[in-house]
mmCIF file of C-alpha atoms in Angstrom:
data_model
loop_
_atom_site.group_PDB
_atom_site.id
_atom_site.type_symbol
_atom_site.label_atom_id
_atom_site.label_comp_id
_atom_site.label_asym_id
_atom_site.label_seq_id
_atom_site.Cartn_x
_atom_site.Cartn_y
_atom_site.Cartn_z
ATOM 1 C CA UNK A 1 -24.289 -18.971 3.251
ATOM 2 C CA UNK A 2 -23.041 -22.248 1.911
ATOM 3 C CA UNK A 3 -20.423 -24.597 3.272
ATOM 4 C CA UNK A 4 -16.850 -23.578 4.009
ATOM 5 C CA UNK A 5 -14.453 -23.308 1.086
ATOM 6 C CA UNK A 6 -11.199 -25.283 0.933
ATOM 7 C CA UNK A 7 -9.610 -22.194 2.511
ATOM 8 C CA UNK A 8 -11.871 -22.472 5.596
ATOM 9 C CA UNK A 9 -14.061 -19.487 4.730
ATOM 10 C CA UNK A 10 -17.824 -19.564 4.339
ATOM 11 C CA UNK A 11 -19.023 -19.328 0.759
ATOM 12 C CA UNK A 12 -22.029 -17.719 -0.887
ATOM 13 C CA UNK A 13 -23.595 -17.621 -4.330
ATOM 14 C CA UNK A 14 -23.360 -14.339 -6.205
ATOM 15 C CA UNK A 15 -25.478 -13.662 -9.296
ATOM 16 C CA UNK A 16 -24.549 -11.218 -12.032
ATOM 17 C CA UNK A 17 -27.109 -9.172 -14.009
ATOM 18 C CA UNK A 18 -26.846 -11.655 -16.921
ATOM 19 C CA UNK A 19 -28.031 -14.470 -14.621
ATOM 20 C CA UNK A 20 -24.644 -16.190 -14.310
ATOM 21 C CA UNK A 21 -23.974 -17.390 -10.746
ATOM 22 C CA UNK A 22 -20.548 -17.911 -9.220
ATOM 23 C CA UNK A 23 -19.299 -19.022 -5.806
ATOM 24 C CA UNK A 24 -17.417 -16.570 -3.607
ATOM 25 C CA UNK A 25 -15.442 -16.975 -0.411
ATOM 26 C CA UNK A 26 -16.856 -14.525 2.137
ATOM 27 C CA UNK A 27 -14.337 -12.497 4.173
ATOM 28 C CA UNK A 28 -16.301 -10.671 6.874
ATOM 29 C CA UNK A 29 -13.910 -10.510 9.832
ATOM 30 C CA UNK A 30 -10.891 -8.203 10.144
ATOM 31 C CA UNK A 31 -8.517 -11.194 9.959
ATOM 32 C CA UNK A 32 -10.096 -12.833 6.901
ATOM 33 C CA UNK A 33 -10.305 -9.467 5.120
ATOM 34 C CA UNK A 34 -6.629 -8.821 5.888
ATOM 35 C CA UNK A 35 -5.574 -12.172 4.424
ATOM 36 C CA UNK A 36 -7.965 -12.032 1.464
ATOM 37 C CA UNK A 37 -6.548 -13.889 -1.530
ATOM 38 C CA UNK A 38 -2.950 -13.744 -0.308
ATOM 39 C CA UNK A 39 -0.732 -16.733 -1.078
ATOM 40 C CA UNK A 40 -3.160 -18.379 -3.510
ATOM 41 C CA UNK A 41 -1.449 -19.326 -6.736
ATOM 42 C CA UNK A 42 -4.670 -19.729 -8.711
ATOM 43 C CA UNK A 43 -8.314 -18.705 -8.705
ATOM 44 C CA UNK A 44 -10.901 -20.730 -10.655
ATOM 45 C CA UNK A 45 -12.602 -18.868 -13.514
ATOM 46 C CA UNK A 46 -16.048 -18.859 -11.867
ATOM 47 C CA UNK A 47 -14.905 -18.096 -8.334
ATOM 48 C CA UNK A 48 -14.088 -15.002 -6.320
ATOM 49 C CA UNK A 49 -13.878 -13.420 -2.896
ATOM 50 C CA UNK A 50 -16.413 -11.033 -1.404
ATOM 51 C CA UNK A 51 -15.153 -8.708 1.330
ATOM 52 C CA UNK A 52 -17.985 -7.579 3.614
ATOM 53 C CA UNK A 53 -17.829 -4.491 5.848
ATOM 54 C CA UNK A 54 -20.259 -3.221 8.483
ATOM 55 C CA UNK A 55 -20.595 0.216 6.850
ATOM 56 C CA UNK A 56 -20.184 1.815 3.466
ATOM 57 C CA UNK A 57 -17.162 4.067 3.040
ATOM 58 C CA UNK A 58 -13.954 4.798 1.195
ATOM 59 C CA UNK A 59 -11.353 2.063 1.277
ATOM 60 C CA UNK A 60 -8.162 0.959 -0.380
ATOM 61 C CA UNK A 61 -7.004 -2.559 -1.210
ATOM 62 C CA UNK A 62 -3.527 -3.679 -2.142
ATOM 63 C CA UNK A 63 -2.077 -6.769 -3.775
ATOM 64 C CA UNK A 64 0.622 -7.708 -1.262
ATOM 65 C CA UNK A 65 1.341 -11.440 -1.578
ATOM 66 C CA UNK A 66 -1.519 -11.812 -4.051
ATOM 67 C CA UNK A 67 -0.140 -14.093 -6.721
ATOM 68 C CA UNK A 68 -2.941 -13.820 -9.304
ATOM 69 C CA UNK A 69 -4.074 -10.862 -11.428
ATOM 70 C CA UNK A 70 -7.522 -9.652 -10.367
ATOM 71 C CA UNK A 71 -10.499 -7.501 -11.222
ATOM 72 C CA UNK A 72 -11.684 -5.525 -8.143
ATOM 73 C CA UNK A 73 -15.251 -4.278 -7.884
ATOM 74 C CA UNK A 74 -16.317 -1.863 -5.157
ATOM 75 C CA UNK A 75 -20.016 -2.304 -4.333
ATOM 76 C CA UNK A 76 -22.287 -0.006 -2.305
ATOM 77 C CA UNK A 77 -24.750 -0.935 0.445
ATOM 78 C CA UNK A 78 -27.504 -1.388 -2.152
ATOM 79 C CA UNK A 79 -25.291 -3.941 -3.925
ATOM 80 C CA UNK A 80 -24.598 -1.729 -6.943
ATOM 81 C CA UNK A 81 -21.128 -1.599 -8.473
ATOM 82 C CA UNK A 82 -19.502 1.800 -7.838
ATOM 83 C CA UNK A 83 -16.000 1.273 -9.282
ATOM 84 C CA UNK A 84 -14.305 -1.455 -11.306
ATOM 85 C CA UNK A 85 -10.524 -1.852 -11.453
ATOM 86 C CA UNK A 86 -9.658 -4.354 -14.173
ATOM 87 C CA UNK A 87 -6.497 -6.431 -14.505
ATOM 88 C CA UNK A 88 -4.906 -5.339 -11.241
ATOM 89 C CA UNK A 89 -1.414 -6.856 -11.397
ATOM 90 C CA UNK A 90 -0.278 -9.554 -9.010
ATOM 91 C CA UNK A 91 2.656 -9.172 -6.674
ATOM 92 C CA UNK A 92 5.403 -11.628 -5.870
ATOM 93 C CA UNK A 93 7.412 -12.219 -2.720
ATOM 94 C CA UNK A 94 10.152 -10.087 -4.342
ATOM 95 C CA UNK A 95 7.949 -7.113 -5.266
ATOM 96 C CA UNK A 96 9.208 -4.015 -3.418
ATOM 97 C CA UNK A 97 6.454 -2.575 -1.231
ATOM 98 C CA UNK A 98 6.226 0.767 -3.124
ATOM 99 C CA UNK A 99 5.578 -1.203 -6.352
ATOM 100 C CA UNK A 100 2.661 -3.277 -5.017
ATOM 101 C CA UNK A 101 -0.589 -2.356 -6.802
ATOM 102 C CA UNK A 102 -3.163 -0.437 -4.761
ATOM 103 C CA UNK A 103 -6.744 0.342 -5.782
ATOM 104 C CA UNK A 104 -9.484 2.245 -3.986
ATOM 105 C CA UNK A 105 -13.158 3.052 -4.110
ATOM 106 C CA UNK A 106 -16.296 3.588 -2.081
ATOM 107 C CA UNK A 107 -18.424 0.677 -0.991
ATOM 108 C CA UNK A 108 -19.585 -1.713 1.685
ATOM 109 C CA UNK A 109 -18.400 -4.735 -0.268
ATOM 110 C CA UNK A 110 -15.442 -5.481 -2.502
ATOM 111 C CA UNK A 111 -15.542 -8.350 -4.973
ATOM 112 C CA UNK A 112 -12.274 -9.786 -6.272
ATOM 113 C CA UNK A 113 -12.476 -11.909 -9.408
ATOM 114 C CA UNK A 114 -9.936 -13.422 -11.792
ATOM 115 C CA UNK A 115 -8.615 -10.778 -14.201
ATOM 116 C CA UNK A 116 -10.921 -10.416 -17.190
ATOM 117 C CA UNK A 117 -14.066 -11.547 -15.360
ATOM 118 C CA UNK A 118 -15.642 -8.064 -15.164
ATOM 119 C CA UNK A 119 -15.534 -7.785 -18.945
ATOM 120 C CA UNK A 120 -16.573 -11.424 -19.423
ATOM 121 C CA UNK A 121 -19.756 -10.852 -17.388
ATOM 122 C CA UNK A 122 -20.449 -7.385 -18.835
ATOM 123 C CA UNK A 123 -20.144 -5.692 -15.442
ATOM 124 C CA UNK A 124 -20.277 -1.902 -15.310
ATOM 125 C CA UNK A 125 -20.606 0.771 -12.637
ATOM 126 C CA UNK A 126 -24.230 1.123 -11.558
ATOM 127 C CA UNK A 127 -25.150 -2.527 -12.215
ATOM 128 C CA UNK A 128 -26.690 -4.446 -9.319
ATOM 129 C CA UNK A 129 -25.318 -7.766 -8.095
ATOM 130 C CA UNK A 130 -27.363 -10.285 -6.142
ATOM 131 C CA UNK A 131 -26.091 -12.016 -2.992
ATOM 132 C CA UNK A 132 -27.134 -12.609 0.596
ATOM 133 C CA UNK A 133 -24.457 -12.387 3.297
ATOM 134 C CA UNK A 134 -24.486 -11.375 6.947
ATOM 135 C CA UNK A 135 -23.114 -7.933 7.769
ATOM 136 C CA UNK A 136 -20.441 -7.961 10.510
ATOM 137 C CA UNK A 137 -21.363 -6.288 13.799
ATOM 138 C CA UNK A 138 -17.966 -4.575 14.257
#
């Protein structure tokens, strides 16, 4: 993994099938996964967050206090995309809890990117991504 991001998380390089490489913050502890991209008012075009779990399984993410629209990719243990949710809408401090966007899928990793990035990079279910991160021991 690379140096820590401005948000105090380790970073890693992630390569798409087309060869394009971006930097991702790596959230691999319960606390960093819980916080995720909350309270960030922007996300650079070639940047994202990779959530890392110890095992593959079904999971659900929600956009509470996430102030940017996102694409969410659920990725299996073999680093293949299983589900893509595009243009998941942001929330605001005033968004009632029942109205906060929720998305789910099966995977061991979840990649959050700026809205539109999945299409920009030609990502589809079944495509492999390339990254090297430590798996949490939890």
